[in-house]
Structures are given as structure tokens and as C-alpha cells.
Amino acid sequence: MESKAAMMVTILLCCSSISPAFAQKHKGPPAAAAVSLPPSPAPSPAAPRHVDLADLLSVAGPFHTFLDLLEKTDVLRTFQSQANGSKDGITVFVPKDAAFASLARSATANLTSDQLKSLALYHALPRYYSLAEFNRLGGAASPVPTLAGGEYTVNVTDDMGTVHVGSMWSNPKISSSVYSTRPVAVYEVDRVLLPMQIFRTDPPMAPSPAPAPDAKPASDAASPLPGKSSSAKAKADDKKSSSSPPSSRRGAGIAGYFLALAASASAGLLLLC
């Protein structure tokens, strides 16, 4: 009995000494180390689209008079630089050709080159405004500075969606959006902005064209008035009789003379009898 117990103790001791070695010999493969990837870079914002204002104004409108003013004063280059070379962008108010035509020629003919340049710069704001953003410009932010600088400001008001851009002598309204994608906005206005710094008095307007005279239908001129058809016919008959040939009138006179002579001869014979 004691020998069996000693044998069991010996077996247990052998197993305990062999197990760690066996486990270490048959150990599984090491776990793969976690690989950390660098964070992906955030997508860069899309570059602003280049807007060619000369091309835009030449195909819309017509805005030929305003475009000529921008090119003549070299303000077009200033607008282009502000549109594509600044983070604030630009907002341009463009009068149609009819708006310039409504001004008398003398209103702008006597302006100096500096005044013409200021007039062109006065039609732009030095940042982009969408139509929705004009609503808040009617409050504390008014008056709004223009690219002409200094005291050349405008008053922008939004009345139930109708936006007016006020200057000293005109208060044009924005009639349509020509182009509005940040950072460039171009809006059509129905009148020219007229600042007091250039025009000391209200500039004269071009005279309205005289109305064309009403032309009467040819049928009315040809038809006689009522009640005068008989007299017109009588005059026509008199004219017709007076226009008969002289020979026929002379023959009728000779025949009448002989008839009268024959009648008087017959009367004389009756008296003798």
C-alpha cells in the first residue's frame, strides 16, 4: 500500500515538471502587432472659379456703355483683381445701356478722368453679397462703402425682397441677378448711381422723344364727307362740261343762230298773210 502511494507521488511530480516544458515547446504563434495608419488628410477646399468680367458683361445686358466706361478708366482691371485675387470677393451693380441713355449727354460729357474713374468704382462693393445678405445691410451696417473709397457710400435697403441701392441723386433697384457665385456677384440695376461727390446738382435727364403723328387711313382721305356728295357731283359735272372741246361748243352756237333766224322769218310771213 505504501509503495502504491509513493508511486503516485512520483508520477505527480514527474507530470508537474514536464508540463511547463511541454507547454513552452508547443506554444502557439505570437499575435500580430496592431498596425497604426496615419490619418488621411482632409480634402482641400475647391479653388474659386475664375470669372472673366469682360466676357460676362459683353454677353449679358446689354451693358456695353458700362463696359466701355470700365475699360476706358482701367477700372476693369481693379474689379478683376478684387474678384479673383481677394478672399472678400466683389459685388458689382451694372446699369443697362438704357439707364445711361436716359441721362442727358451733358451729364457725363464734362467729367474729368478722375471723376469718371470714381463713378465706375462707385458701382462696386469690396466684398461678395448674395441677395439674401442684402437684408441685413439696411440696418446698422448702412451706409455701405464702395470701391471708390472715402465718402463714396451707398444705402442698401430690402423692402419685401425688392433691393434698392441708394445714391444722392438716384435710387435704382436690382432688377435681376446676372451672376452670383462666391466670390463674385453681378446685379443689374435700372438706373445709374449718381454720387453727390461728383454731381453737385441733380443731373439733367435726356428729353423724351416726341410722339409720332397719327397717320390717317387713305380711305378716309379719299371719301367725301356726308352731305356733300351731291355738290361734289355737280362740281364734277360743271368741270366735265367746261372741259368739252371748243369746236363742239362753237358748232352748237351756230346751229342755234340759224334756228333763231328761221323762227323770226316764219313769224314775218305770218304777219304778211
Coordinates of C-alpha atoms in Angstrom, one line a residue:
M1 CA 0.0 0.0 0.0
E2 CA 2.8 2.4 0.9
S3 CA 4.5 1.5 -2.3
K4 CA 1.4 2.5 -4.4
A5 CA 1.3 5.8 -2.6
A6 CA 4.9 6.5 -3.2
M7 CA 4.4 5.6 -6.9
M8 CA 1.5 8.1 -7.2
V9 CA 3.5 10.9 -5.7
T10 CA 6.4 10.2 -8.0
I11 CA 4.1 10.3 -11.1
L12 CA 2.6 13.6 -10.0
L13 CA 6.0 15.1 -9.5
C14 CA 7.1 14.0 -13.0
C15 CA 4.0 15.4 -14.6
S16 CA 4.4 18.8 -12.9
S17 CA 8.0 19.1 -14.1
I18 CA 7.2 18.1 -17.7
S19 CA 4.1 20.3 -18.2
P20 CA 5.8 23.7 -18.3
A21 CA 8.4 22.5 -20.8
F22 CA 5.8 20.8 -23.0
A23 CA 3.6 23.9 -22.9
Q24 CA 6.5 26.1 -23.8
K25 CA 7.6 23.8 -26.6
H26 CA 4.1 23.7 -28.1
K27 CA 3.3 27.4 -27.6
G28 CA 1.1 29.0 -30.3
P29 CA 2.4 31.7 -32.8
P30 CA 2.6 35.2 -31.3
A31 CA -0.3 37.6 -32.0
A32 CA 0.3 40.1 -34.8
A33 CA 1.0 43.6 -33.6
A34 CA -1.6 46.2 -34.5
V35 CA -0.6 48.5 -37.3
S36 CA -1.5 52.2 -36.9
L37 CA -2.1 54.1 -40.1
P38 CA -1.6 57.8 -40.4
P39 CA -4.8 59.9 -40.5
S40 CA -6.0 60.7 -44.0
P41 CA -5.6 64.4 -44.9
A42 CA -8.8 66.5 -45.0
P43 CA -9.9 67.4 -48.6
S44 CA -8.7 70.8 -49.6
P45 CA -11.4 73.3 -50.4
A46 CA -12.1 73.8 -54.1
A47 CA -10.3 76.6 -55.7
P48 CA -12.6 79.6 -56.5
R49 CA -13.7 79.7 -60.1
H50 CA -12.1 82.4 -62.2
V51 CA -14.6 84.8 -63.5
D52 CA -13.8 87.0 -66.6
L53 CA -15.9 90.1 -66.0
A54 CA -15.3 91.5 -69.5
D55 CA -16.7 88.3 -71.1
L56 CA -19.6 88.2 -68.7
L57 CA -20.7 91.8 -69.3
S58 CA -20.2 91.6 -73.1
V59 CA -22.8 88.7 -73.5
A60 CA -25.3 89.9 -70.9
G61 CA -27.3 93.1 -70.6
P62 CA -26.7 94.9 -72.9
F63 CA -24.1 96.6 -70.7
H64 CA -21.9 98.0 -73.5
T65 CA -21.8 101.5 -72.1
F66 CA -20.8 100.4 -68.6
L67 CA -18.2 98.0 -70.0
D68 CA -16.7 100.8 -72.1
L69 CA -16.5 103.0 -69.0
L70 CA -14.6 100.3 -67.1
E71 CA -12.2 99.8 -69.9
K72 CA -11.7 103.5 -70.6
T73 CA -10.9 104.2 -66.9
D74 CA -8.9 100.9 -66.4
V75 CA -11.3 100.1 -63.5
L76 CA -12.0 96.7 -65.1
R77 CA -8.5 95.6 -64.0
T78 CA -9.3 96.7 -60.4
F79 CA -12.6 94.8 -60.5
Q80 CA -10.9 91.7 -61.9
S81 CA -8.2 91.7 -59.2
Q82 CA -10.8 92.1 -56.5
A83 CA -12.9 89.3 -57.9
N84 CA -10.2 86.7 -58.3
G85 CA -7.3 87.9 -56.1
S86 CA -9.0 88.6 -52.8
K87 CA -10.7 86.5 -50.2
D88 CA -13.6 89.0 -49.8
G89 CA -14.7 89.0 -53.4
I90 CA -16.8 91.7 -55.1
T91 CA -20.3 92.8 -55.8
V92 CA -20.9 94.9 -58.9
F93 CA -24.1 96.9 -59.8
V94 CA -24.3 97.2 -63.6
P95 CA -26.7 99.7 -65.3
K96 CA -28.1 98.7 -68.6
D97 CA -27.4 100.8 -71.7
A98 CA -30.9 102.3 -71.4
A99 CA -30.0 103.7 -68.0
F100 CA -27.1 105.6 -69.4
A101 CA -29.2 106.7 -72.4
S102 CA -31.8 108.3 -70.0
L103 CA -29.1 110.8 -68.8
A104 CA -28.5 113.9 -70.8
R105 CA -25.2 113.8 -72.7
S106 CA -24.0 116.9 -70.8
A107 CA -24.3 115.0 -67.5
T108 CA -21.1 112.9 -68.2
A109 CA -19.5 114.8 -71.1
N110 CA -17.8 117.3 -68.8
L111 CA -16.5 114.9 -66.2
T112 CA -12.7 114.6 -65.7
S113 CA -10.9 111.3 -66.0
D114 CA -10.7 111.0 -62.2
Q115 CA -14.4 111.6 -61.8
L116 CA -15.2 109.0 -64.4
K117 CA -13.0 106.5 -62.6
S118 CA -14.7 107.3 -59.3
L119 CA -18.1 106.9 -61.0
A120 CA -17.1 103.4 -62.2
L121 CA -15.6 102.4 -58.8
Y122 CA -18.8 103.6 -57.1
H123 CA -20.7 100.8 -58.7
A124 CA -19.0 98.0 -56.8
L125 CA -18.7 96.9 -53.2
P126 CA -15.4 95.4 -51.9
R127 CA -16.9 92.0 -50.9
Y128 CA -19.4 89.4 -52.1
Y129 CA -23.1 89.8 -51.1
S130 CA -25.8 87.4 -52.1
L131 CA -29.3 88.7 -52.5
A132 CA -30.2 87.2 -49.1
E133 CA -27.4 89.1 -47.4
F134 CA -28.7 92.5 -48.5
N135 CA -31.5 92.2 -45.9
R136 CA -29.1 92.9 -43.0
L137 CA -27.4 95.8 -44.8
G138 CA -30.4 98.0 -44.3
G139 CA -29.7 98.3 -40.6
A140 CA -26.6 99.3 -38.7
A141 CA -24.3 98.4 -41.5
S142 CA -25.7 101.2 -43.7
P143 CA -24.2 103.2 -45.4
V144 CA -22.1 100.7 -47.2
P145 CA -18.6 101.6 -48.5
T146 CA -17.8 101.2 -52.2
L147 CA -14.6 100.6 -54.1
A148 CA -14.4 104.3 -54.7
G149 CA -13.5 104.7 -51.0
G150 CA -13.8 107.6 -48.7
E151 CA -17.3 109.2 -48.6
Y152 CA -18.5 107.3 -51.7
T153 CA -21.1 105.1 -49.9
V154 CA -24.5 103.7 -50.8
N155 CA -27.6 102.9 -48.8
V156 CA -28.9 99.4 -49.4
T157 CA -32.5 98.7 -48.5
D158 CA -34.5 95.5 -48.8
D159 CA -38.3 96.0 -49.0
M160 CA -40.1 92.6 -49.1
G161 CA -37.4 91.2 -51.5
T162 CA -37.0 94.4 -53.6
V163 CA -33.5 95.7 -53.1
H164 CA -32.7 99.3 -53.8
V165 CA -29.2 100.8 -53.9
G166 CA -29.4 104.4 -53.0
S167 CA -27.1 107.3 -54.0
M168 CA -27.7 111.0 -53.7
W169 CA -29.5 111.6 -57.0
S170 CA -30.8 108.1 -57.8
N171 CA -32.2 105.1 -56.0
P172 CA -32.1 102.3 -58.5
K173 CA -33.4 98.8 -57.8
I174 CA -31.8 95.5 -58.5
S175 CA -33.9 94.2 -61.4
S176 CA -32.1 90.8 -61.9
S177 CA -29.1 88.7 -60.9
V178 CA -26.6 88.4 -63.7
Y179 CA -24.1 86.2 -61.8
S180 CA -23.9 85.2 -58.2
T181 CA -21.4 82.6 -57.1
R182 CA -19.0 83.3 -54.3
P183 CA -16.8 85.3 -54.6
V184 CA -18.4 87.3 -57.4
A185 CA -21.8 88.8 -57.6
V186 CA -23.1 90.9 -60.6
Y187 CA -26.5 92.6 -60.3
E188 CA -28.4 94.5 -63.0
V189 CA -29.8 97.9 -61.8
D190 CA -32.3 100.1 -63.7
R191 CA -30.5 103.4 -63.2
V192 CA -27.0 104.9 -62.9
L193 CA -25.7 105.5 -59.4
L194 CA -25.1 109.3 -59.1
P195 CA -23.0 110.3 -56.1
M196 CA -23.1 113.8 -54.7
Q197 CA -19.3 113.9 -54.7
I198 CA -19.3 114.0 -58.5
F199 CA -22.7 115.6 -59.3
R200 CA -23.3 118.7 -57.1
T201 CA -26.8 119.0 -58.5
D202 CA -29.3 116.6 -59.9
P203 CA -28.0 115.7 -63.4
P204 CA -30.4 116.6 -66.3
M205 CA -32.2 113.8 -68.0
A206 CA -32.4 113.2 -71.7
P207 CA -35.5 114.7 -73.4
S208 CA -38.2 112.2 -74.2
P209 CA -38.7 111.6 -77.9
A210 CA -41.6 113.4 -79.5
P211 CA -44.6 111.1 -80.2
A212 CA -45.1 110.2 -83.9
P213 CA -48.0 112.0 -85.6
D214 CA -51.1 109.8 -86.2
A215 CA -51.4 108.9 -89.9
K216 CA -55.0 109.0 -91.4
P217 CA -56.1 106.0 -93.5
A218 CA -56.1 106.6 -97.2
S219 CA -59.7 105.6 -97.4
D220 CA -60.8 108.4 -95.0
A221 CA -58.9 111.0 -97.1
A222 CA -60.5 109.8 -100.4
S223 CA -64.1 109.5 -99.3
P224 CA -66.2 112.8 -99.2
L225 CA -67.8 114.0 -96.1
P226 CA -71.5 113.1 -95.5
G227 CA -74.0 115.6 -97.1
K228 CA -71.6 116.9 -99.7
S229 CA -71.8 114.1 -102.3
S230 CA -74.4 116.0 -104.4
S231 CA -72.4 119.2 -104.5
A232 CA -69.3 117.3 -105.4
K233 CA -71.1 115.6 -108.2
A234 CA -72.4 118.9 -109.5
K235 CA -68.9 120.4 -109.5
A236 CA -67.7 117.4 -111.4
D237 CA -70.4 117.8 -114.0
D238 CA -69.6 121.5 -114.4
K239 CA -66.0 120.6 -114.8
K240 CA -66.9 118.0 -117.3
S241 CA -69.0 120.4 -119.4
S242 CA -66.3 123.1 -119.2
S243 CA -63.7 120.6 -120.3
S244 CA -65.6 119.8 -123.6
P245 CA -63.8 120.7 -126.8
P246 CA -64.2 124.3 -128.2
S247 CA -65.2 123.0 -131.6
S248 CA -68.3 121.3 -130.3
R249 CA -69.3 124.4 -128.3
R250 CA -68.8 126.6 -131.4
G251 CA -71.0 124.2 -133.6
A252 CA -73.8 124.3 -131.1
G253 CA -73.8 128.1 -131.1
I254 CA -74.0 128.3 -135.0
A255 CA -76.9 125.9 -135.1
G256 CA -78.8 127.9 -132.5
Y257 CA -78.3 131.1 -134.6
F258 CA -79.9 129.6 -137.7
L259 CA -82.8 128.2 -135.7
A260 CA -83.5 131.6 -134.3
L261 CA -83.3 133.2 -137.8
A262 CA -85.7 130.7 -139.2
A263 CA -88.1 131.3 -136.5
S264 CA -88.1 135.0 -137.0
A265 CA -88.6 134.6 -140.8
S266 CA -91.6 132.4 -140.1
A267 CA -93.1 135.0 -137.8
G268 CA -92.7 137.7 -140.6
L269 CA -94.6 135.6 -143.2
L270 CA -97.5 135.0 -140.8
L271 CA -97.8 138.8 -140.3
L272 CA -97.9 139.5 -144.1
C273 CA -100.7 137.0 -144.5

